Short mmCIF file of C-alpha atoms in Angstrom, two decimals:
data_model
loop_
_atom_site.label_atom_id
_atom_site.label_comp_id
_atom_site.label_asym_id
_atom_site.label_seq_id
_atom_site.Cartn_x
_atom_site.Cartn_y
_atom_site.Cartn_z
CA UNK A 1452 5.04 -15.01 19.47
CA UNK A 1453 2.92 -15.28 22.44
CA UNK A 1454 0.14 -13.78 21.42
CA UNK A 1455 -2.56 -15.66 22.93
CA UNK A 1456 -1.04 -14.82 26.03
CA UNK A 1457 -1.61 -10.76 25.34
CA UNK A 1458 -5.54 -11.26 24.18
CA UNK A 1459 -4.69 -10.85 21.04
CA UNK A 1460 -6.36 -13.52 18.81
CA UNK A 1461 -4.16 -16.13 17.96
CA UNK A 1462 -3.90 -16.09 13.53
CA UNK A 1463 -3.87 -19.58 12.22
CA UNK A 1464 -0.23 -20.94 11.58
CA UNK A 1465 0.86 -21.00 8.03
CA UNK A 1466 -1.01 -18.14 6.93
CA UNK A 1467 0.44 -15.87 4.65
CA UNK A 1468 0.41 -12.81 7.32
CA UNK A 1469 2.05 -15.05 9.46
CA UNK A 1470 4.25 -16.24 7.28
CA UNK A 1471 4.88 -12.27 6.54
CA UNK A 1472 5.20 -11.05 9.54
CA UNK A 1473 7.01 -13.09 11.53
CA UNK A 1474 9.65 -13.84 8.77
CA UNK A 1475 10.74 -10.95 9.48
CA UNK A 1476 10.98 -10.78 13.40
CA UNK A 1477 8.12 -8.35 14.01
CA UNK A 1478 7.41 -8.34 17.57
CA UNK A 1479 4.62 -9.75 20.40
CA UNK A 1480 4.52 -5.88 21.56
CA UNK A 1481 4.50 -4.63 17.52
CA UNK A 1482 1.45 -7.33 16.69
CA UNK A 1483 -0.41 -6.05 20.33
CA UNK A 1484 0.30 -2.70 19.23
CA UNK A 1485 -1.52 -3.35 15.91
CA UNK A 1486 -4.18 -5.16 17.20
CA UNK A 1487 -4.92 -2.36 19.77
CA UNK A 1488 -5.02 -0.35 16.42
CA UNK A 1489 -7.72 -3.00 14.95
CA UNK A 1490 -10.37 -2.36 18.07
CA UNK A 1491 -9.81 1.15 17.78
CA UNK A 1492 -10.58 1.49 14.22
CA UNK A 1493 -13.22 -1.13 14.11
CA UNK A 1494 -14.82 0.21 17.80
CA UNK A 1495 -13.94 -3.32 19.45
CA UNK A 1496 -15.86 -5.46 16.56
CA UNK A 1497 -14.13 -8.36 14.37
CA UNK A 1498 -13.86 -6.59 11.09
CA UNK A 1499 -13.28 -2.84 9.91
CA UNK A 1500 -15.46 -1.69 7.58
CA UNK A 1501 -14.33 1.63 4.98
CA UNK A 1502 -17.00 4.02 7.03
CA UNK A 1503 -14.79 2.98 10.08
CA UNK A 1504 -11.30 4.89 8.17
CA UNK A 1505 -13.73 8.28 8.55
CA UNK A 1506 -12.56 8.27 12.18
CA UNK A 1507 -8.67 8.95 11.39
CA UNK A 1508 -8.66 12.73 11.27
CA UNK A 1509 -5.06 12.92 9.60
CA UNK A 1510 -6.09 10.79 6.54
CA UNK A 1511 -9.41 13.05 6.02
CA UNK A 1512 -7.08 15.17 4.39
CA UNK A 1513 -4.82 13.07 2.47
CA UNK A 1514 -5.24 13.19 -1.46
CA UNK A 1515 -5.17 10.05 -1.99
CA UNK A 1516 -7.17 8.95 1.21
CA UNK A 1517 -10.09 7.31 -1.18
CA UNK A 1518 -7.14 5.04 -2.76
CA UNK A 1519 -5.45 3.93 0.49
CA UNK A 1520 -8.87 3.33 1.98
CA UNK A 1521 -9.46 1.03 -1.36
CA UNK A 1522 -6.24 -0.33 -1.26
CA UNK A 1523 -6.68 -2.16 2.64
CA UNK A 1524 -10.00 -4.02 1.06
CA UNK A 1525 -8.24 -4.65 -2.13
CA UNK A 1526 -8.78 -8.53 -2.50
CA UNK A 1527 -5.40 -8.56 -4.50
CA UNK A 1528 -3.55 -6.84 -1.49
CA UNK A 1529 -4.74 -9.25 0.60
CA UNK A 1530 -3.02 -12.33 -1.26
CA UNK A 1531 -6.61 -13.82 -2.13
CA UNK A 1532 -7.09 -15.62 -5.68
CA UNK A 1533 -10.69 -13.63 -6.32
CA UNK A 1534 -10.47 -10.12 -7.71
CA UNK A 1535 -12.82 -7.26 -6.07
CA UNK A 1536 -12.85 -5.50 -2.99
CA UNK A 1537 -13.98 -7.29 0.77
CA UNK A 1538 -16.57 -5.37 2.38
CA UNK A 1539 -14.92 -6.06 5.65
CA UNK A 1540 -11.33 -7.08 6.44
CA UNK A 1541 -10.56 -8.95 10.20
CA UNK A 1542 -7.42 -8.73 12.03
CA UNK A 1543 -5.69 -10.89 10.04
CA UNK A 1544 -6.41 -9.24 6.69
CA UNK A 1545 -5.00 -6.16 8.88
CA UNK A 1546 -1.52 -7.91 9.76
CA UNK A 1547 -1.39 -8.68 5.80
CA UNK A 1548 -2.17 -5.06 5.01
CA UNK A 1549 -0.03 -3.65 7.27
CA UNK A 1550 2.91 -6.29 6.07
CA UNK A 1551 3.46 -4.23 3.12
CA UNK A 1552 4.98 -1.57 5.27
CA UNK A 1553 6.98 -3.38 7.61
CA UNK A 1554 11.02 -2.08 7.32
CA UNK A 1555 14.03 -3.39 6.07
CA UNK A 1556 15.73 -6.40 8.28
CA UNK A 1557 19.48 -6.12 8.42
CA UNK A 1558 20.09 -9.54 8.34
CA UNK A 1559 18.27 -9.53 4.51
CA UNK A 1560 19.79 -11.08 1.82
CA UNK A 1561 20.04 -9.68 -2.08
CA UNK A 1562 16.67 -11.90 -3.23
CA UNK A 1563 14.50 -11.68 -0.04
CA UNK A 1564 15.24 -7.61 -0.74
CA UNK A 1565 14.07 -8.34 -4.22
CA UNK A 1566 11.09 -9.91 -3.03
CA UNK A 1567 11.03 -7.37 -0.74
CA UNK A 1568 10.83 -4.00 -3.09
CA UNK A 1569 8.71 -6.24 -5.58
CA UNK A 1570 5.47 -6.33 -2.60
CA UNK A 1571 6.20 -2.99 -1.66
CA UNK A 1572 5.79 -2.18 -5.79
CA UNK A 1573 2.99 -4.77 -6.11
CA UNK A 1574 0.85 -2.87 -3.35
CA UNK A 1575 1.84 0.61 -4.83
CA UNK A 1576 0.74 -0.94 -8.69
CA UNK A 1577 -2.67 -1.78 -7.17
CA UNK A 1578 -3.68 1.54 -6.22
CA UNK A 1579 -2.83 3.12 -9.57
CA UNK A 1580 -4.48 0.45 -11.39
CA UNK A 1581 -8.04 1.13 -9.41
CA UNK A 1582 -9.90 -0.69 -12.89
CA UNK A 1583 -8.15 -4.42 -11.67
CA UNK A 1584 -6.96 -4.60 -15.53
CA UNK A 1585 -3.61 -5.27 -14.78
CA UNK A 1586 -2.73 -2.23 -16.40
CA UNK A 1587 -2.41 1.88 -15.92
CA UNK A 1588 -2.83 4.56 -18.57
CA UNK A 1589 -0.87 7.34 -18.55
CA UNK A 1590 -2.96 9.61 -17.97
CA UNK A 1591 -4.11 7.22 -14.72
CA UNK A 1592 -0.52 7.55 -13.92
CA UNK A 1593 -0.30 11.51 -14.24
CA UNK A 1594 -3.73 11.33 -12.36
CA UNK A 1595 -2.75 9.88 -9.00
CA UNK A 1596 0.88 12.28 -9.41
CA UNK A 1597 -0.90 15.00 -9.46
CA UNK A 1598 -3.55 14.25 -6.56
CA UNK A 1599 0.03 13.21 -4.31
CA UNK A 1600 1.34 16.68 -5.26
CA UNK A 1601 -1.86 18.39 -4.59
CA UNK A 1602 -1.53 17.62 -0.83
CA UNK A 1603 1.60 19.98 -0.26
CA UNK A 1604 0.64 23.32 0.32
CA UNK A 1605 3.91 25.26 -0.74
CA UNK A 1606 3.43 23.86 -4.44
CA UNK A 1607 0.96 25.98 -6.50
CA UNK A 1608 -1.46 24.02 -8.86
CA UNK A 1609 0.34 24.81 -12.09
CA UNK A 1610 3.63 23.79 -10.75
CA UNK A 1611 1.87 20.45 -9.47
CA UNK A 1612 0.59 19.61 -12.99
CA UNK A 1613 3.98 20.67 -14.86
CA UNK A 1614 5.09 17.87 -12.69
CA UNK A 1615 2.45 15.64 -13.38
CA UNK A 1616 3.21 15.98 -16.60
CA UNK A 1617 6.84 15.56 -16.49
CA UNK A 1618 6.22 12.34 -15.02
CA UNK A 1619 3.58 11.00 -17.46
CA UNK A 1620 6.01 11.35 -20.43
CA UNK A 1621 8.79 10.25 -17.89
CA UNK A 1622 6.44 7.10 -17.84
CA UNK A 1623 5.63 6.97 -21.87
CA UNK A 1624 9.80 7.12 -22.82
CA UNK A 1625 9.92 3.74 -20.31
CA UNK A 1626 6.89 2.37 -21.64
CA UNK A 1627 6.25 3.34 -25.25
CA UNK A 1628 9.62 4.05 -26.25
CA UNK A 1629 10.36 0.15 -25.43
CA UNK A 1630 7.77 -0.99 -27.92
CA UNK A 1631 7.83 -1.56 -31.88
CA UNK A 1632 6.37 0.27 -34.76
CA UNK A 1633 3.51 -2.56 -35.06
CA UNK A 1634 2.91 -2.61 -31.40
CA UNK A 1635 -0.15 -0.82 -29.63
CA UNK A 1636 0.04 0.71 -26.08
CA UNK A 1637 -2.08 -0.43 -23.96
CA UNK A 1638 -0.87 0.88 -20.88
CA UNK A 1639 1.74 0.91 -17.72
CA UNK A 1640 2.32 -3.08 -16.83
CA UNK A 1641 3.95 -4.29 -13.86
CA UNK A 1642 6.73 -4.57 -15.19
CA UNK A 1643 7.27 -1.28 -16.85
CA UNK A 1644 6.66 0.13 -13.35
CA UNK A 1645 9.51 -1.69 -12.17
CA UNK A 1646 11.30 0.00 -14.54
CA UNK A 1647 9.90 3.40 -13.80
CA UNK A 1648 10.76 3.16 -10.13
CA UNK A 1649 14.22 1.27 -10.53
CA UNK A 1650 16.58 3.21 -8.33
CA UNK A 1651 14.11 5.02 -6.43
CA UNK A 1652 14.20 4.10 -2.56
CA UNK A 1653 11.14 2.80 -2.31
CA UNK A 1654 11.62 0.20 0.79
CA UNK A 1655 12.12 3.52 3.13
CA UNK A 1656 10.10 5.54 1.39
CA UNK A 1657 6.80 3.88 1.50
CA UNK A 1658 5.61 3.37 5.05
CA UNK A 1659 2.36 4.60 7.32
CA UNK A 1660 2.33 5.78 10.32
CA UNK A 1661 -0.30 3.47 11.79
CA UNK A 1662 1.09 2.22 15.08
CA UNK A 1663 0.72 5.40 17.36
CA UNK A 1664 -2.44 4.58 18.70
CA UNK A 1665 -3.93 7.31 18.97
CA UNK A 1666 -3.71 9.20 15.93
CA UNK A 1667 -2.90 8.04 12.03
CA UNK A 1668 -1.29 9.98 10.18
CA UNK A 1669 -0.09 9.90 6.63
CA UNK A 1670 0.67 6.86 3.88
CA UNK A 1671 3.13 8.12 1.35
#
């Protein structure tokens, strides 16, 4: 892609950003864009630290803004075999990060969508399941639905939680209602939240507006 050429440090081929990104025909200008990003966030150092997300004004206020700010040093988001969370992330951790919200490509086939919706899914999983069990609880799940919700200002807090709550036992007639009589619940698998988000458009849906340089905004 060129990108030595630009300044922008040249990511070791074969790596799974790499591999990620340029799959899927992101550009020299999109990558530059990004890594103008990277020195703006981490004030022109190799790695971003969490204090360095306090400088985005627009995600001081987002609900979740302590779980998207977990989920960029996630190790598990960042395709590493360890569990835990980096206390810094470089530019390449950044392309992987940012991976997850690349867009559809027309020229996709059926499984590469597949693949697609499942890293999109994956990424979404991790920050409900902040404990690394492999698992969320219900009431995890009506947690983080009711912290989303909590960020509109035209819903009132009651109507936020009869939603919240709606969605929890939404969640429990996938989930519990799939078990037997001798089983115990242990809690929302990745699997069951494939389930619970099957025909919801989540490849559009999910995305952050992270390559306007000068502000970012929201992740939804």
């Amino acid at each position: 892609v060129g990108t030595a050429q630009m300044g922008v440090p040249r990511v070791p081929r074969g790596s799974a950003p790499v591999t990620s990104l340029l799959s899927l025909a992101v550009t020299s200008e999109q990558i530059e864009h990004l890594h103008r990003r990277f020195k703006q966030l981490s004030q022109d150092q190799l790695t971003i630290r969490k204090e360095n997300f306090d400088s985005i004004p627009d995600l001081e206020f987002n609900p979740i803004r302590g779980k998207i700010v977990h989920a960029f040093f996630d190790k598990r988001n960042l395709r590493q075999e360890s569990d835990g969370l980096a206390d810094e992330i470089n530019f390449e951790d950044f392309l992987t990060i940012m991976s997850y919200f690349r867009p559809i490509e027309m020229n996709m086939d059926e499984e590469q969508l597949d693949r697609f919706r499942k890293e999109k899914l994956k990424f979404l999983f991790h920050m409900y399941d902040s404990d690394h069990d492999g698992k969320i609880t219900l009431q995890e799940y009506r947690n983080v639905v009711e912290e989303l919700l909590s960020g509109n200002p035209h819903l009132e807090k009651e109507s936020a939680r009869s939603i919240a709550d709606g969605a929890m036992m939404e969640a429990a007639s996938i989930c519990v209602g799939q078990m037997g009589p001798d089983q115990v619940y242990e809690g929302i698998t990745f699997e069951d939240f494939l389930k619970m988000w099957q025909g919801i458009d989540i490849e559009t849906k999910m995305h952050v507006r992270f390559l306007n340089v000068d502000t970012i905004a929201h992740c939804y």
